[in-house]
GROMACS .gro file of C-alpha atoms in nm:
model
  182
    1UNK     CA    1  -5.193  -0.083  -4.898
    2UNK     CA    2  -5.226   0.247  -4.710
    3UNK     CA    3  -5.267   0.361  -4.446
    4UNK     CA    4  -5.036   0.147  -4.236
    5UNK     CA    5  -5.178   0.156  -3.885
    6UNK     CA    6  -5.031   0.109  -3.540
    7UNK     CA    7  -5.196   0.152  -3.202
    8UNK     CA    8  -5.125   0.528  -3.204
    9UNK     CA    9  -5.018   0.612  -3.559
   10UNK     CA   10  -5.132   0.625  -3.918
   11UNK     CA   11  -4.870   0.612  -4.195
   12UNK     CA   12  -4.967   0.713  -4.548
   13UNK     CA   13  -4.823   0.889  -4.853
   14UNK     CA   14  -4.811   1.267  -4.841
   15UNK     CA   15  -5.107   1.448  -4.998
   16UNK     CA   16  -5.114   1.807  -5.126
   17UNK     CA   17  -5.337   1.899  -4.830
   18UNK     CA   18  -5.049   1.812  -4.593
   19UNK     CA   19  -4.850   2.116  -4.706
   20UNK     CA   20  -4.929   2.352  -4.417
   21UNK     CA   21  -4.895   2.084  -4.149
   22UNK     CA   22  -4.561   1.975  -4.300
   23UNK     CA   23  -4.442   2.335  -4.313
   24UNK     CA   24  -4.542   2.391  -3.949
   25UNK     CA   25  -4.375   2.068  -3.829
   26UNK     CA   26  -4.050   2.153  -4.006
   27UNK     CA   27  -4.045   2.512  -3.884
   28UNK     CA   28  -4.100   2.389  -3.528
   29UNK     CA   29  -3.812   2.143  -3.559
   30UNK     CA   30  -3.532   2.348  -3.712
   31UNK     CA   31  -3.327   2.342  -3.393
   32UNK     CA   32  -3.342   1.965  -3.338
   33UNK     CA   33  -3.387   1.820  -3.688
   34UNK     CA   34  -3.197   2.086  -3.883
   35UNK     CA   35  -2.867   1.981  -3.732
   36UNK     CA   36  -2.888   1.649  -3.919
   37UNK     CA   37  -3.108   1.713  -4.222
   38UNK     CA   38  -2.986   1.987  -4.455
   39UNK     CA   39  -3.331   2.070  -4.593
   40UNK     CA   40  -3.458   2.168  -4.246
   41UNK     CA   41  -3.345   2.531  -4.256
   42UNK     CA   42  -3.468   2.861  -4.107
   43UNK     CA   43  -3.587   2.986  -4.447
   44UNK     CA   44  -3.796   2.673  -4.518
   45UNK     CA   45  -4.120   2.798  -4.669
   46UNK     CA   46  -4.458   2.671  -4.784
   47UNK     CA   47  -4.357   2.639  -5.153
   48UNK     CA   48  -4.070   2.413  -5.042
   49UNK     CA   49  -4.317   2.190  -4.857
   50UNK     CA   50  -4.545   2.181  -5.162
   51UNK     CA   51  -4.254   2.093  -5.392
   52UNK     CA   52  -4.145   1.816  -5.157
   53UNK     CA   53  -4.492   1.662  -5.155
   54UNK     CA   54  -4.504   1.669  -5.536
   55UNK     CA   55  -4.156   1.513  -5.555
   56UNK     CA   56  -4.256   1.238  -5.309
   57UNK     CA   57  -4.555   1.148  -5.526
   58UNK     CA   58  -4.334   1.129  -5.835
   59UNK     CA   59  -4.086   0.896  -5.662
   60UNK     CA   60  -4.369   0.678  -5.530
   61UNK     CA   61  -4.511   0.640  -5.883
   62UNK     CA   62  -4.163   0.543  -6.004
   63UNK     CA   63  -4.128   0.292  -5.720
   64UNK     CA   64  -3.798   0.438  -5.599
   65UNK     CA   65  -3.920   0.587  -5.270
   66UNK     CA   66  -4.215   0.568  -5.035
   67UNK     CA   67  -4.216   0.878  -4.815
   68UNK     CA   68  -4.493   0.848  -4.560
   69UNK     CA   69  -4.640   1.107  -4.329
   70UNK     CA   70  -4.672   0.993  -3.969
   71UNK     CA   71  -4.993   1.118  -3.811
   72UNK     CA   72  -5.156   1.070  -3.474
   73UNK     CA   73  -5.451   0.832  -3.526
   74UNK     CA   74  -5.666   1.021  -3.275
   75UNK     CA   75  -5.594   1.385  -3.356
   76UNK     CA   76  -5.467   1.360  -3.714
   77UNK     CA   77  -5.169   1.578  -3.620
   78UNK     CA   78  -4.862   1.544  -3.840
   79UNK     CA   79  -4.585   1.404  -3.619
   80UNK     CA   80  -4.311   1.350  -3.876
   81UNK     CA   81  -4.217   1.131  -4.168
   82UNK     CA   82  -4.067   0.791  -4.237
   83UNK     CA   83  -3.952   0.666  -4.574
   84UNK     CA   84  -3.810   0.377  -4.762
   85UNK     CA   85  -3.607   0.552  -5.028
   86UNK     CA   86  -3.312   0.495  -5.261
   87UNK     CA   87  -3.481   0.170  -5.356
   88UNK     CA   88  -3.272  -0.051  -5.582
   89UNK     CA   89  -3.494  -0.298  -5.762
   90UNK     CA   90  -3.188  -0.482  -5.897
   91UNK     CA   91  -3.044  -0.540  -5.550
   92UNK     CA   92  -3.382  -0.543  -5.370
   93UNK     CA   93  -3.268  -0.301  -5.103
   94UNK     CA   94  -3.374   0.033  -4.970
   95UNK     CA   95  -3.279   0.295  -4.716
   96UNK     CA   96  -3.501   0.392  -4.423
   97UNK     CA   97  -3.504   0.755  -4.318
   98UNK     CA   98  -3.711   0.928  -4.053
   99UNK     CA   99  -3.764   1.248  -3.859
  100UNK     CA  100  -4.010   1.357  -3.592
  101UNK     CA  101  -4.127   1.708  -3.513
  102UNK     CA  102  -3.969   1.854  -3.202
  103UNK     CA  103  -4.285   1.841  -2.988
  104UNK     CA  104  -4.327   1.466  -3.054
  105UNK     CA  105  -3.966   1.359  -3.000
  106UNK     CA  106  -3.887   1.112  -2.725
  107UNK     CA  107  -4.232   0.951  -2.739
  108UNK     CA  108  -4.144   0.635  -2.932
  109UNK     CA  109  -4.303   0.753  -3.257
  110UNK     CA  110  -4.035   0.624  -3.495
  111UNK     CA  111  -3.983   0.280  -3.338
  112UNK     CA  112  -4.360   0.229  -3.355
  113UNK     CA  113  -4.367   0.344  -3.719
  114UNK     CA  114  -4.070   0.124  -3.808
  115UNK     CA  115  -4.253  -0.185  -3.686
  116UNK     CA  116  -4.503  -0.128  -3.971
  117UNK     CA  117  -4.268   0.010  -4.237
  118UNK     CA  118  -4.018  -0.278  -4.220
  119UNK     CA  119  -4.278  -0.550  -4.297
  120UNK     CA  120  -4.414  -0.325  -4.574
  121UNK     CA  121  -4.064  -0.308  -4.725
  122UNK     CA  122  -4.005  -0.681  -4.710
  123UNK     CA  123  -4.359  -0.794  -4.791
  124UNK     CA  124  -4.525  -0.545  -5.022
  125UNK     CA  125  -4.209  -0.410  -5.186
  126UNK     CA  126  -4.025  -0.744  -5.194
  127UNK     CA  127  -3.700  -0.599  -5.058
  128UNK     CA  128  -3.441  -0.825  -4.897
  129UNK     CA  129  -3.238  -0.562  -4.714
  130UNK     CA  130  -3.321  -0.232  -4.546
  131UNK     CA  131  -3.051   0.006  -4.428
  132UNK     CA  132  -3.058   0.286  -4.175
  133UNK     CA  133  -2.772   0.530  -4.217
  134UNK     CA  134  -2.728   0.799  -3.954
  135UNK     CA  135  -2.451   1.045  -3.878
  136UNK     CA  136  -2.213   0.896  -3.622
  137UNK     CA  137  -2.302   1.173  -3.376
  138UNK     CA  138  -2.679   1.155  -3.436
  139UNK     CA  139  -2.740   0.956  -3.121
  140UNK     CA  140  -3.120   0.984  -3.133
  141UNK     CA  141  -3.144   0.825  -3.479
  142UNK     CA  142  -2.891   0.560  -3.387
  143UNK     CA  143  -3.082   0.475  -3.070
  144UNK     CA  144  -3.398   0.424  -3.275
  145UNK     CA  145  -3.218   0.175  -3.501
  146UNK     CA  146  -3.079  -0.009  -3.200
  147UNK     CA  147  -3.412  -0.003  -3.016
  148UNK     CA  148  -3.589  -0.193  -3.294
  149UNK     CA  149  -3.308  -0.445  -3.330
  150UNK     CA  150  -3.135  -0.328  -3.647
  151UNK     CA  151  -2.786  -0.476  -3.677
  152UNK     CA  152  -2.495  -0.233  -3.649
  153UNK     CA  153  -2.256  -0.305  -3.936
  154UNK     CA  154  -1.997  -0.034  -3.888
  155UNK     CA  155  -1.892   0.324  -3.937
  156UNK     CA  156  -1.854   0.454  -4.291
  157UNK     CA  157  -1.616   0.744  -4.344
  158UNK     CA  158  -1.748   1.041  -4.544
  159UNK     CA  159  -2.070   0.847  -4.612
  160UNK     CA  160  -2.315   1.135  -4.589
  161UNK     CA  161  -2.303   1.509  -4.645
  162UNK     CA  162  -2.451   1.738  -4.381
  163UNK     CA  163  -2.446   2.112  -4.448
  164UNK     CA  164  -2.188   2.065  -4.724
  165UNK     CA  165  -1.952   1.865  -4.500
  166UNK     CA  166  -1.878   1.493  -4.538
  167UNK     CA  167  -1.934   1.308  -4.211
  168UNK     CA  168  -1.889   0.956  -4.084
  169UNK     CA  169  -2.212   0.758  -4.067
  170UNK     CA  170  -2.326   0.452  -3.880
  171UNK     CA  171  -2.477   0.175  -4.091
  172UNK     CA  172  -2.752  -0.049  -3.956
  173UNK     CA  173  -2.937  -0.320  -4.146
  174UNK     CA  174  -3.248  -0.531  -4.129
  175UNK     CA  175  -3.318  -0.840  -4.339
  176UNK     CA  176  -3.621  -1.068  -4.358
  177UNK     CA  177  -3.620  -1.298  -4.060
  178UNK     CA  178  -3.471  -1.040  -3.824
  179UNK     CA  179  -3.684  -0.999  -3.516
  180UNK     CA  180  -3.804  -0.645  -3.456
  181UNK     CA  181  -3.778  -0.560  -3.089
  182UNK     CA  182  -4.072  -0.410  -2.901
   0.00000   0.00000   0.00000
């Protein structure tokens, strides 16, 4: 099942040995990622990274989330993470979330990763709907969804909480049979 491979990337579940690389990637990205993801904070520390990795493994065993580390196939460098989470087995749907370390942003990492994660969600996990939910003003995340051909379904008021504030979010979806754009 893992790793999922693309031309440049390897996607696999987090391992305990990823803790320092995860910590470094998050610390590097506080300015760009921290605006949108409330866990990306200046006081993020190594024990937080270790706890996150343990939590990801627990959710993967339960089948409710698959958080994958994105690494460079050549160097092994941790570039970010992509996940199918909030999986509902009853409704066969899941949410896709992603982030990329600041030094790897703007290089097409997430669209490339999505082209492997989406078939994994529909094929291996048997899901029939994947959603991408991004803050209305998070233009980078929204552009990723649009770049791969996810369908914009609308704006949802007070849909997500960022830094203790409810914000409007854009909802995108993918279903089996949708064509992923290159």
